[in-house]
Tab-separated table of C-alpha atoms and ligand atoms in Angstrom:
chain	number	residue	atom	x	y	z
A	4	UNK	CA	-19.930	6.541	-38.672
A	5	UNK	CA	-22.147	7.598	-35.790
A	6	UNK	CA	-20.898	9.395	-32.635
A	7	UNK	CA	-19.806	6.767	-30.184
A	8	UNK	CA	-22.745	6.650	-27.251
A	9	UNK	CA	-21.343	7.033	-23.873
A	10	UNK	CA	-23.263	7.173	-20.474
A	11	UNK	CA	-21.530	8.877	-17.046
A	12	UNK	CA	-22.741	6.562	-14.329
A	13	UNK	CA	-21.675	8.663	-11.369
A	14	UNK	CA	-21.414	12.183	-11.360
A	15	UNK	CA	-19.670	13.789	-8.464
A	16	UNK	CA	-16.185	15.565	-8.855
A	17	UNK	CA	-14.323	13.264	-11.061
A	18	UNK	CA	-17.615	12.049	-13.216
A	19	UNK	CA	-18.391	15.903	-14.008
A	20	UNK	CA	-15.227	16.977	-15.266
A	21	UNK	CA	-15.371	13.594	-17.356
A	22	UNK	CA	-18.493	14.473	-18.266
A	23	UNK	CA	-17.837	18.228	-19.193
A	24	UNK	CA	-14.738	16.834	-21.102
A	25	UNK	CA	-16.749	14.369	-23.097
A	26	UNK	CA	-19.103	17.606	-23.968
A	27	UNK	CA	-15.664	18.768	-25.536
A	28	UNK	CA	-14.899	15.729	-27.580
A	29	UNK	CA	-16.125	15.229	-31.099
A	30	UNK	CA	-17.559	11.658	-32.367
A	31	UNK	CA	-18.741	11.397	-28.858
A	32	UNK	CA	-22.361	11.784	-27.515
A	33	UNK	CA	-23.549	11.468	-24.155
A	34	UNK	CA	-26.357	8.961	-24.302
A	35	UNK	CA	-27.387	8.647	-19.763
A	36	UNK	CA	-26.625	10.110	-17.274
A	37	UNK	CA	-26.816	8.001	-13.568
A	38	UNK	CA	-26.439	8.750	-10.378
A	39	UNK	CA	-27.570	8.338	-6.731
A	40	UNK	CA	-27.256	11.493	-5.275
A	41	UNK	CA	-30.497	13.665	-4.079
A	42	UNK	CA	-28.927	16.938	-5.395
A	43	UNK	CA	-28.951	15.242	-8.759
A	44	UNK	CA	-31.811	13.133	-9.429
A	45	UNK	CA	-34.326	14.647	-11.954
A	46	UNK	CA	-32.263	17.429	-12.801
A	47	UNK	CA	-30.553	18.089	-16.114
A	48	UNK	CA	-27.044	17.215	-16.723
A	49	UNK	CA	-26.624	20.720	-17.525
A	50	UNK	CA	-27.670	22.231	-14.106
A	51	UNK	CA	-25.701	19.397	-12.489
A	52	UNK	CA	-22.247	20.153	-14.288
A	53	UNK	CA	-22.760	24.004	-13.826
A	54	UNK	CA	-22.927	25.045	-17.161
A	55	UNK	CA	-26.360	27.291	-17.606
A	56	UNK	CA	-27.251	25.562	-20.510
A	57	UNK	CA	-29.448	22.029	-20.887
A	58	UNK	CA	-27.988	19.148	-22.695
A	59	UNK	CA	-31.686	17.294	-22.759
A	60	UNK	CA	-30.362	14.724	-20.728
A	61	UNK	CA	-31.894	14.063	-17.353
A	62	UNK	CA	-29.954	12.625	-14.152
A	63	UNK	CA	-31.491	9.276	-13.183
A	64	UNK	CA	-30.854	6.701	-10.578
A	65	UNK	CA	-32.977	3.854	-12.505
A	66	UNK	CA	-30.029	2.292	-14.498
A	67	UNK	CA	-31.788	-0.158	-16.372
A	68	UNK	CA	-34.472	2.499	-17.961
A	69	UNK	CA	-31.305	4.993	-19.143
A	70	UNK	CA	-29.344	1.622	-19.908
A	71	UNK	CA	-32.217	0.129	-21.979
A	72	UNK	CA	-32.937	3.711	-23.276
A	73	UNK	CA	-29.242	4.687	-24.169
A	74	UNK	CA	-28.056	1.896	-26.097
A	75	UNK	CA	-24.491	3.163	-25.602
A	76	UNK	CA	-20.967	1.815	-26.283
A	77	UNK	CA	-19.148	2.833	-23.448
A	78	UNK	CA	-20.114	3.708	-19.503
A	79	UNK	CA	-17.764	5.717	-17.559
A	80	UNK	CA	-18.189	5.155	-13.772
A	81	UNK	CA	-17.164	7.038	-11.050
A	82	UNK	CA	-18.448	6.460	-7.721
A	83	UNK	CA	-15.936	3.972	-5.372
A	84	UNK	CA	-13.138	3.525	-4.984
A	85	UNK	CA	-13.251	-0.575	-3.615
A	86	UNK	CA	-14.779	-3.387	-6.031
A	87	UNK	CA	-17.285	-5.061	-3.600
A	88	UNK	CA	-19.055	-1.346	-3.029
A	89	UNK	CA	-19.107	-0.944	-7.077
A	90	UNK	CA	-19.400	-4.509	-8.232
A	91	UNK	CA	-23.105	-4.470	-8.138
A	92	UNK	CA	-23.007	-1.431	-10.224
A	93	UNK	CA	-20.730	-2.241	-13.517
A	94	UNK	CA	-21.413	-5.801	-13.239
A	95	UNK	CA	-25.459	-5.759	-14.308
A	96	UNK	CA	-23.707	-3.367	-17.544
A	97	UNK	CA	-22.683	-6.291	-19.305
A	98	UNK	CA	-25.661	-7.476	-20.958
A	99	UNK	CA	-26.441	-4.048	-22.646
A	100	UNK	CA	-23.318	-4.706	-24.314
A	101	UNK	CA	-21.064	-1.702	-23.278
A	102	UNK	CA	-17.540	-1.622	-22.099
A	103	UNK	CA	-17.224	0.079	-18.755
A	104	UNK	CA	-14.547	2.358	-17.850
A	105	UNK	CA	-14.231	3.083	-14.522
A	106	UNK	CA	-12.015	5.217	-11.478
A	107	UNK	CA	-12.280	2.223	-8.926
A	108	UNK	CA	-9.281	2.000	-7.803
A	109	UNK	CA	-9.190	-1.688	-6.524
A	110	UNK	CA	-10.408	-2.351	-10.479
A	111	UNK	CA	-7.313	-0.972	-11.414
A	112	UNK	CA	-5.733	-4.615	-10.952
A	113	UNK	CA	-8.849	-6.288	-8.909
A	114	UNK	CA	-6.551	-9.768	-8.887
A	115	UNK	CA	-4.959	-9.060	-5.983
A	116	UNK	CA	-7.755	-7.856	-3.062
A	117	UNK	CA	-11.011	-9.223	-5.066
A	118	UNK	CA	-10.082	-12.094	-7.201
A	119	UNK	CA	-13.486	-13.975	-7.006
A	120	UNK	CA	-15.157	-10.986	-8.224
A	121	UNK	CA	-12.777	-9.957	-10.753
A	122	UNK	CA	-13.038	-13.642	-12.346
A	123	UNK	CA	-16.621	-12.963	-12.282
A	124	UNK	CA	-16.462	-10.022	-14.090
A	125	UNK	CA	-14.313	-11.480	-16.379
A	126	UNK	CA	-16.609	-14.259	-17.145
A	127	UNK	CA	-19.499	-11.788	-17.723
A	128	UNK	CA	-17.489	-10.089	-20.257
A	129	UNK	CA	-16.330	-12.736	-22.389
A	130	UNK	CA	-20.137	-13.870	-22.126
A	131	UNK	CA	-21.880	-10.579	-22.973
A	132	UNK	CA	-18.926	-9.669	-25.413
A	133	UNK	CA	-18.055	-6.565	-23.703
A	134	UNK	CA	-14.883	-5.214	-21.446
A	135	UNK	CA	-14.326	-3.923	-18.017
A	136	UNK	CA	-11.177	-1.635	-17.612
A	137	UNK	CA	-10.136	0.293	-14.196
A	138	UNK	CA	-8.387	3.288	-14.834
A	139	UNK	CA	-7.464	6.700	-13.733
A	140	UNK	CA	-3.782	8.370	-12.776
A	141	UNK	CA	-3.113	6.381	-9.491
A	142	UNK	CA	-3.279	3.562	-9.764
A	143	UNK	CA	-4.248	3.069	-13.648
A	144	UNK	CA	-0.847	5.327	-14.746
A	145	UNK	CA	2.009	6.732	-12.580
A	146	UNK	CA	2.651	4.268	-9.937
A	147	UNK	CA	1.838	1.082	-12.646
A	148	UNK	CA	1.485	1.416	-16.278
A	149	UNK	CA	4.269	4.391	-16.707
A	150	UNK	CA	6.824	2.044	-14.580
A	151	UNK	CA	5.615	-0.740	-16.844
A	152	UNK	CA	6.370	1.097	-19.695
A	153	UNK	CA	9.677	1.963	-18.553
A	154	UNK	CA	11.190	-1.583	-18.221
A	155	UNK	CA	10.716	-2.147	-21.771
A	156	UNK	CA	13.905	-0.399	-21.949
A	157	UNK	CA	15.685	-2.577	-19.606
A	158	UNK	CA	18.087	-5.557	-19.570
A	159	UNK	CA	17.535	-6.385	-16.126
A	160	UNK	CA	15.395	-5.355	-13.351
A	161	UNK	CA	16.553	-5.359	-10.027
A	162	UNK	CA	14.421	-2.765	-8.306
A	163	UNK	CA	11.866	-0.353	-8.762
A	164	UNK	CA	11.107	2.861	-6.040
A	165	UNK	CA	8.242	5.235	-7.291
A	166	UNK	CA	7.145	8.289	-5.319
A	167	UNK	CA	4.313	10.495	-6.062
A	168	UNK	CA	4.271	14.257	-3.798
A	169	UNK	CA	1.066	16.151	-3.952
A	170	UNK	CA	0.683	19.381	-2.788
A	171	UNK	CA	-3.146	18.745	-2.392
A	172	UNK	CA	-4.228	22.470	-2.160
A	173	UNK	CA	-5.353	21.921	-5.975
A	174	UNK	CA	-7.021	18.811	-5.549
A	175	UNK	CA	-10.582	18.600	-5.458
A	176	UNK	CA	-12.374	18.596	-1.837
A	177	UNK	CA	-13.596	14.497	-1.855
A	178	UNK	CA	-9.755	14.133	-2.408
A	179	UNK	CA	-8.771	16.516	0.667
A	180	UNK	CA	-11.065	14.306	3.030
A	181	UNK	CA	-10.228	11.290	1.575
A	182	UNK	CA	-6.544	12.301	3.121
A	183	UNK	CA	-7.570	13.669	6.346
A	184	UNK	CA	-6.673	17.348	5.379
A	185	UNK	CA	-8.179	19.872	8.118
A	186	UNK	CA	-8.791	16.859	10.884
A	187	UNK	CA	-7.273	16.729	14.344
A	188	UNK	CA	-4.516	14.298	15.000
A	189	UNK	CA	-7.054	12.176	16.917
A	190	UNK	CA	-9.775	12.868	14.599
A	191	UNK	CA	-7.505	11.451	11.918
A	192	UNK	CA	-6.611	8.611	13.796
A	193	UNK	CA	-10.839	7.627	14.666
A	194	UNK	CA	-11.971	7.847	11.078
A	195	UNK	CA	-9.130	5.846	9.715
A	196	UNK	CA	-10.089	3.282	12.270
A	197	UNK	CA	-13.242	3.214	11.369
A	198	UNK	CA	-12.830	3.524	7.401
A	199	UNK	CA	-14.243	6.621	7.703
A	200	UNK	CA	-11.333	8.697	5.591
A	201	UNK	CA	-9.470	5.515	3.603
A	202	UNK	CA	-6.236	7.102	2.511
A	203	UNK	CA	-4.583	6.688	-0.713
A	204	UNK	CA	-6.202	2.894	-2.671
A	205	UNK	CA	-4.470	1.779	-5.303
A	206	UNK	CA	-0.733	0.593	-3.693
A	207	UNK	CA	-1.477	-2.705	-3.830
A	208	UNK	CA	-2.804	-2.885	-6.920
A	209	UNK	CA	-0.042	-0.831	-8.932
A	210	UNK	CA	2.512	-3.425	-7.065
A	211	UNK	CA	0.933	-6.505	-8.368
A	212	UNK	CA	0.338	-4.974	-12.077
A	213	UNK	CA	4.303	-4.243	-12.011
A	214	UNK	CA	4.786	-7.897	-10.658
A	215	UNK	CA	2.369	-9.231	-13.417
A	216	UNK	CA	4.163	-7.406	-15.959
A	217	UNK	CA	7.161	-8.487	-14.865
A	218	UNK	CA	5.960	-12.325	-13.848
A	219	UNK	CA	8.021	-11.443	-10.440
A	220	UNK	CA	5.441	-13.801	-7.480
A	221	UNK	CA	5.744	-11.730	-4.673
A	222	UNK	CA	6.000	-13.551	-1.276
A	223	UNK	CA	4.406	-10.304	1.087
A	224	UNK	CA	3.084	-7.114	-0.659
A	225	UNK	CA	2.495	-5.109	2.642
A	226	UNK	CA	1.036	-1.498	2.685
A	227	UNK	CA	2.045	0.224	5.689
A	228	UNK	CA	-0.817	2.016	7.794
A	229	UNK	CA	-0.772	6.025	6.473
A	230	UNK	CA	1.011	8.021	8.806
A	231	UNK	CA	-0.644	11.728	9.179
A	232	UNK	CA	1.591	14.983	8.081
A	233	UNK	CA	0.716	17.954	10.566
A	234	UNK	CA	0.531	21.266	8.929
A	235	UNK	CA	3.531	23.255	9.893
A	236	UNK	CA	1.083	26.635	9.289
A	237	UNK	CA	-1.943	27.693	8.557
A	238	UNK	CA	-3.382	27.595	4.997
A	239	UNK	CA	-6.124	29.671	4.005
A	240	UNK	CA	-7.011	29.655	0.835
A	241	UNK	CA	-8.800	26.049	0.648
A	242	UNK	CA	-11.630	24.677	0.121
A	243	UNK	CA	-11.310	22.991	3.297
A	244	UNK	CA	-9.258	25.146	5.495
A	245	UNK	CA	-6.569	23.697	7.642
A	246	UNK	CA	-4.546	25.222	10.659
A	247	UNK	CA	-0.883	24.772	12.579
A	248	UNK	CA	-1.216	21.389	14.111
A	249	UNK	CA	-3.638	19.844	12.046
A	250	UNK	CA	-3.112	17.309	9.761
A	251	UNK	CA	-2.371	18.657	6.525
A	252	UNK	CA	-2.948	15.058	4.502
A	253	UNK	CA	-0.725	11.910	4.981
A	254	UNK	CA	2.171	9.169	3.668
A	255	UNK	CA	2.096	5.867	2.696
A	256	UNK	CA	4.185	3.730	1.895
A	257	UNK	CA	4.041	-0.082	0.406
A	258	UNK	CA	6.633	-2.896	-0.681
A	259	UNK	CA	6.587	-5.662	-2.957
A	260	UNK	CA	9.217	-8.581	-1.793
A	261	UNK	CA	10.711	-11.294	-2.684
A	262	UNK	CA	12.919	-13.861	-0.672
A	263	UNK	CA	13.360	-11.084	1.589
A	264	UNK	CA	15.074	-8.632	-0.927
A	265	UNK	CA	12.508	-5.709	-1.620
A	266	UNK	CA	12.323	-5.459	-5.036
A	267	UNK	CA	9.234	-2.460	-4.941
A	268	UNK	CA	8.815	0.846	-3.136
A	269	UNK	CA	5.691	2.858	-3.602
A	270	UNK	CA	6.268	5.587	-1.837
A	271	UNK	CA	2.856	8.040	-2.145
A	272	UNK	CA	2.507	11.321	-0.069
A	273	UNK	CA	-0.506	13.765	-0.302
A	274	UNK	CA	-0.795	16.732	1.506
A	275	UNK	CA	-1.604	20.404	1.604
A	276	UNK	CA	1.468	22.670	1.267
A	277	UNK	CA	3.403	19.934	0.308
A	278	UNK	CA	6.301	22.323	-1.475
A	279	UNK	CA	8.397	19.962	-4.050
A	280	UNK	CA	5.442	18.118	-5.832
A	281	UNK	CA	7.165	15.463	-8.610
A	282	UNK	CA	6.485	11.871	-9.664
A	283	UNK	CA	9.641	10.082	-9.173
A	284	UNK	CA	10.764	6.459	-10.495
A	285	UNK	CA	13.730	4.896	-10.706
A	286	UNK	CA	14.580	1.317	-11.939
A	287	UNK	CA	17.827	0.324	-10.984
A	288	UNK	CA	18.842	-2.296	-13.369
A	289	UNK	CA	20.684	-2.462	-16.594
A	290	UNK	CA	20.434	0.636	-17.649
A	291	UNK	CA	19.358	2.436	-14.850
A	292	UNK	CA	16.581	4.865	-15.459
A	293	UNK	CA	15.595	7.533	-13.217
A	294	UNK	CA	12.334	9.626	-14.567
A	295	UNK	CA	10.762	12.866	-12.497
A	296	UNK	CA	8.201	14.682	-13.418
A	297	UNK	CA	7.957	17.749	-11.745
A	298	UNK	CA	5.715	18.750	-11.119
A	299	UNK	CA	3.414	15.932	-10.230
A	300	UNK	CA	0.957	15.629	-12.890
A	301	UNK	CA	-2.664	16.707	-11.748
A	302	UNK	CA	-4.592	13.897	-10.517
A	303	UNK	CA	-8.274	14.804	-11.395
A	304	UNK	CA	-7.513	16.739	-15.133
A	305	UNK	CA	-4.988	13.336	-15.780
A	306	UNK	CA	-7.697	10.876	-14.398
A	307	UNK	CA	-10.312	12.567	-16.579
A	308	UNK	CA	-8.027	12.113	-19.620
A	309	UNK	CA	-6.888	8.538	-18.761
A	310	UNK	CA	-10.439	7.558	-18.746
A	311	UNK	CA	-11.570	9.175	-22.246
A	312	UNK	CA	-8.678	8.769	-23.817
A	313	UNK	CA	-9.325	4.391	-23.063
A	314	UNK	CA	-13.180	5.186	-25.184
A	315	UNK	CA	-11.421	3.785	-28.437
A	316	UNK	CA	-8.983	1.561	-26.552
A	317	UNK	CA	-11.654	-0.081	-25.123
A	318	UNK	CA	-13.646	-0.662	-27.918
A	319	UNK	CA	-11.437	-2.258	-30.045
A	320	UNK	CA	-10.362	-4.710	-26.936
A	321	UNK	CA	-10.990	-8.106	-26.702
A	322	UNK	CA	-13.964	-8.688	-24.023
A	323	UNK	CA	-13.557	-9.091	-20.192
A	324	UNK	CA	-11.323	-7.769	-17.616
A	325	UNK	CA	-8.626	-6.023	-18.781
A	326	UNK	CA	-5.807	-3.897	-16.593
A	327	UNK	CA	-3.971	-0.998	-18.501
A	328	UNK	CA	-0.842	-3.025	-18.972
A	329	UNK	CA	-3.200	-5.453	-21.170
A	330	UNK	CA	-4.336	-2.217	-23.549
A	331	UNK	CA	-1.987	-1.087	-26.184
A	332	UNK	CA	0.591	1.810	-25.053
A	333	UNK	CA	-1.460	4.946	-23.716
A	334	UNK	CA	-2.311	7.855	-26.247
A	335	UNK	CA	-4.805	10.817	-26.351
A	336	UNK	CA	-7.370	10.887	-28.205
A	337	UNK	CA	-7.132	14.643	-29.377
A	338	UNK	CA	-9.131	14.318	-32.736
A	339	UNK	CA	-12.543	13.428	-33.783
A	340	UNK	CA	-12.895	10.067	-31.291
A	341	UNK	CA	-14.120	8.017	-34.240
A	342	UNK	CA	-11.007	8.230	-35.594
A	343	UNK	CA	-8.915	6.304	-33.150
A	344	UNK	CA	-11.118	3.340	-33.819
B	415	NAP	N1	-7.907	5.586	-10.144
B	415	NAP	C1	-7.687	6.876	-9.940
B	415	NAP	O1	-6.618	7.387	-10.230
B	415	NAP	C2	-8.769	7.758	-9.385
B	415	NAP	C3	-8.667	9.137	-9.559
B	415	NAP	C4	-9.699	9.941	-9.088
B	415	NAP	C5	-10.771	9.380	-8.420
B	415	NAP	N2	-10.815	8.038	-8.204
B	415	NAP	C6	-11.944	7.436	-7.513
B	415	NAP	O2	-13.121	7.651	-8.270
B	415	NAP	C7	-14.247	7.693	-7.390
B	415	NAP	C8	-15.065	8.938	-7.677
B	415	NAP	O3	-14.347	10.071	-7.226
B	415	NAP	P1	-15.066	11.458	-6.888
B	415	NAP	O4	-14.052	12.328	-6.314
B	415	NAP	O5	-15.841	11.909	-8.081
B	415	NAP	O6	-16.086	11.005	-5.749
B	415	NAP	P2	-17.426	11.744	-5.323
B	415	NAP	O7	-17.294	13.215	-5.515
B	415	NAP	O8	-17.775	11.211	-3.973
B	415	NAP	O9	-18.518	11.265	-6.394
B	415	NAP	C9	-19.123	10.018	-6.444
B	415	NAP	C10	-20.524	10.208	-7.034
B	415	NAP	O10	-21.104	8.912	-7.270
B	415	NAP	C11	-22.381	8.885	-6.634
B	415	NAP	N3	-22.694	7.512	-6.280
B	415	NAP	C12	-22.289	6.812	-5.180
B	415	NAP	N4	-22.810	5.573	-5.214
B	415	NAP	C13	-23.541	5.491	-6.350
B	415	NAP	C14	-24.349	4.473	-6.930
B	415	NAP	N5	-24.502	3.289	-6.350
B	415	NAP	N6	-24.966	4.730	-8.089
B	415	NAP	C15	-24.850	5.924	-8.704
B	415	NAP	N7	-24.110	6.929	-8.194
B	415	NAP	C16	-23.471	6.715	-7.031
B	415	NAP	C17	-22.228	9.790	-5.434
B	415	NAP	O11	-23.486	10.169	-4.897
B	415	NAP	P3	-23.536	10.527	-3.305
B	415	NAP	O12	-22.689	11.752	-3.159
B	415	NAP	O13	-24.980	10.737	-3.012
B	415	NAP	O14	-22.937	9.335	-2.597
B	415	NAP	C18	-21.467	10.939	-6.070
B	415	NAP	O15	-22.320	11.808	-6.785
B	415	NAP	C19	-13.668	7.688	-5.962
B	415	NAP	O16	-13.759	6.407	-5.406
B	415	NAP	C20	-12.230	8.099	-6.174
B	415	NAP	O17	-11.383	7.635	-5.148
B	415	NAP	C21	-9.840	7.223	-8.693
């Protein structure tokens, strides 16, 4: 069987390490290589992902000459994290007939904040015969799927409280704005006004894949504003260096209820020098399960696996939107990719 033909639309610092993980992989080629930014454009792939070598495959911006040249089963995008900004991107992938995996959050379950587009993108699939999938650790995994997964060993659900700590020292820099780390309490407080730093996406959407899973109808899913954490000291050895008094990242927290009752918690903190970093869920129900994983599981090097290991998933799904909790249970693909299909 030939190596399965993948393209990395997007290649900042989640699409490289996919992209340097797909070099990995066996049964796996990279056919394109897309992206907008100036640094990238016209270069080889191999100069963009750092690894003094060339791969022969040049970074382009014109999608439609390295879709039409790539003829490849599977893009994995990386640019967004909200579906109207990326929409315009994945949705034109349909008709060259490959599935697209991608780290938007919001596509993680789009039903809830974009359900015009996501019906729209489920329409192109099923006419172009090909599948859309968001995916990544958060949502995509811990917060959603993982909880999902969980209840299949339960008699009764009453309630569900999931917290993620991330001490985000490790994390990569786009992920350390993203939170605030390193701004002033005011500064923080401007650019979340302004949409300028956006916080943690993806509460919303892990909420209403639980409640789909579950067929619980939520009356209010609210997600609370994120509430700064100020650095208690200084921390030096960062990419992005933050002091006593700055803000060090930031909480959130968001609730699924019912009737009044609040039957889910997301509780998601992310923040340099956070000390105790764990993934925590309980369902308290018949039985009562209480997981932690601790420590948290790395975002980016879990995101990058979530995403390849879907490749075979993908393939072998039926077309259109799909959501994690409609793939079969999650598995890596550790062998020779061609054989998971
Ligand atoms: N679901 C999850 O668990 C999960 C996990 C990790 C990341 N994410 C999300 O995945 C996305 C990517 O993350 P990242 O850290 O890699 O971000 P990033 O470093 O900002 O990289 C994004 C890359 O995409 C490029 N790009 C932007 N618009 C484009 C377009 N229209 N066409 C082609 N390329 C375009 C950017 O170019 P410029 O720099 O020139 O704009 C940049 O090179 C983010 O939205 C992030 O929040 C989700």
């Amino acid at each position: 069987m030939e190596k399965i033909q993948v393209a990395c639309y997007g290649l900042g610092a989640v699409g490289s390490l996919i992209a340097k993980f797909l070099l990995q992989k066996e049964g796996i080629q990279i056919a394109g290589a897309i992206d907008i930014s100036r640094d990238k454009v016209g270069k080889d792939l191999g100069e963009v992902l750092e690894l003094n070598r060339k791969l022969g495959i040049m970074v382009s911006n014109d999608v439609e000459n390295v879709m039409a040249k790539a003829k490849c089963n599977v893009v994995v995008h990386a640019t967004g994290s909200y579906l109207k900004d990326v929409y315009e991107q994945i949705a034109p992938l349909a008709k060259y007939r490959a599935d697209v995996i991608s780290t938007c959050e919001e596509l993680a379950y789009p039903y809830v904040s974009e359900p015009a587009l996501a019906r729209k993108l489920d329409a192109l699939g099923i006419k172009y015969g090909v599948t859309f999938l968001g995916t990544g650790i958060n949502p995509g995994f811990l917060m959603d799927t993982l909880v999902i997964t969980l209840t299949g060993l339960c008699q009764r659900v009453d309630k569900v409280k999931v917290e993620r700590v991330i001490n985000a020292a490790t994390r990569r820099v786009p992920f350390q704005k993203k939170i605030g780390a390193g701004l002033t309490l005011n500064e923080f407080k401007e650019k979340m006004a302004s949409k300028e730093i956006t916080g943690h996406v993806g509460l919303e959407q892990s909420i209403s894949m639980i409640a789909a899973a579950l067929r619980w109808e939520f009356d209010e899913i609210t997600v609370e504003s994120a509430e700064p954490v100020i650095a208690e000291r200084d921390t030096e050895n960062q990419a992005i260096k933050v002091k006593k008094g700055q803000v060090a990242g930031l909480k959130q927290t968001a609730h699924g209820i019912i009737e009044g009752k609040e039957l889910i918690t997301l509780n998601f903190q992310a923040y340099i020098g956070a000390e105790e970093e764990c993934d925590s869920i309980t369902i308290e129900g018949v039985p009562l399960i209480h997981q932690k994983i601790s420590p948290c599981v790395h975002g980016d090097l879990a995101t990058v696996a979530a995403v390849v290991n879907s490749i075979p998933k993908i393939l072998k799904a039926p077309p259109g939107l799909l959501t994690m909790k409609d793939l079969p249970i999650p598995s890596a693909a550790v062998e020779d990719m061609r054989r998971y299909l």
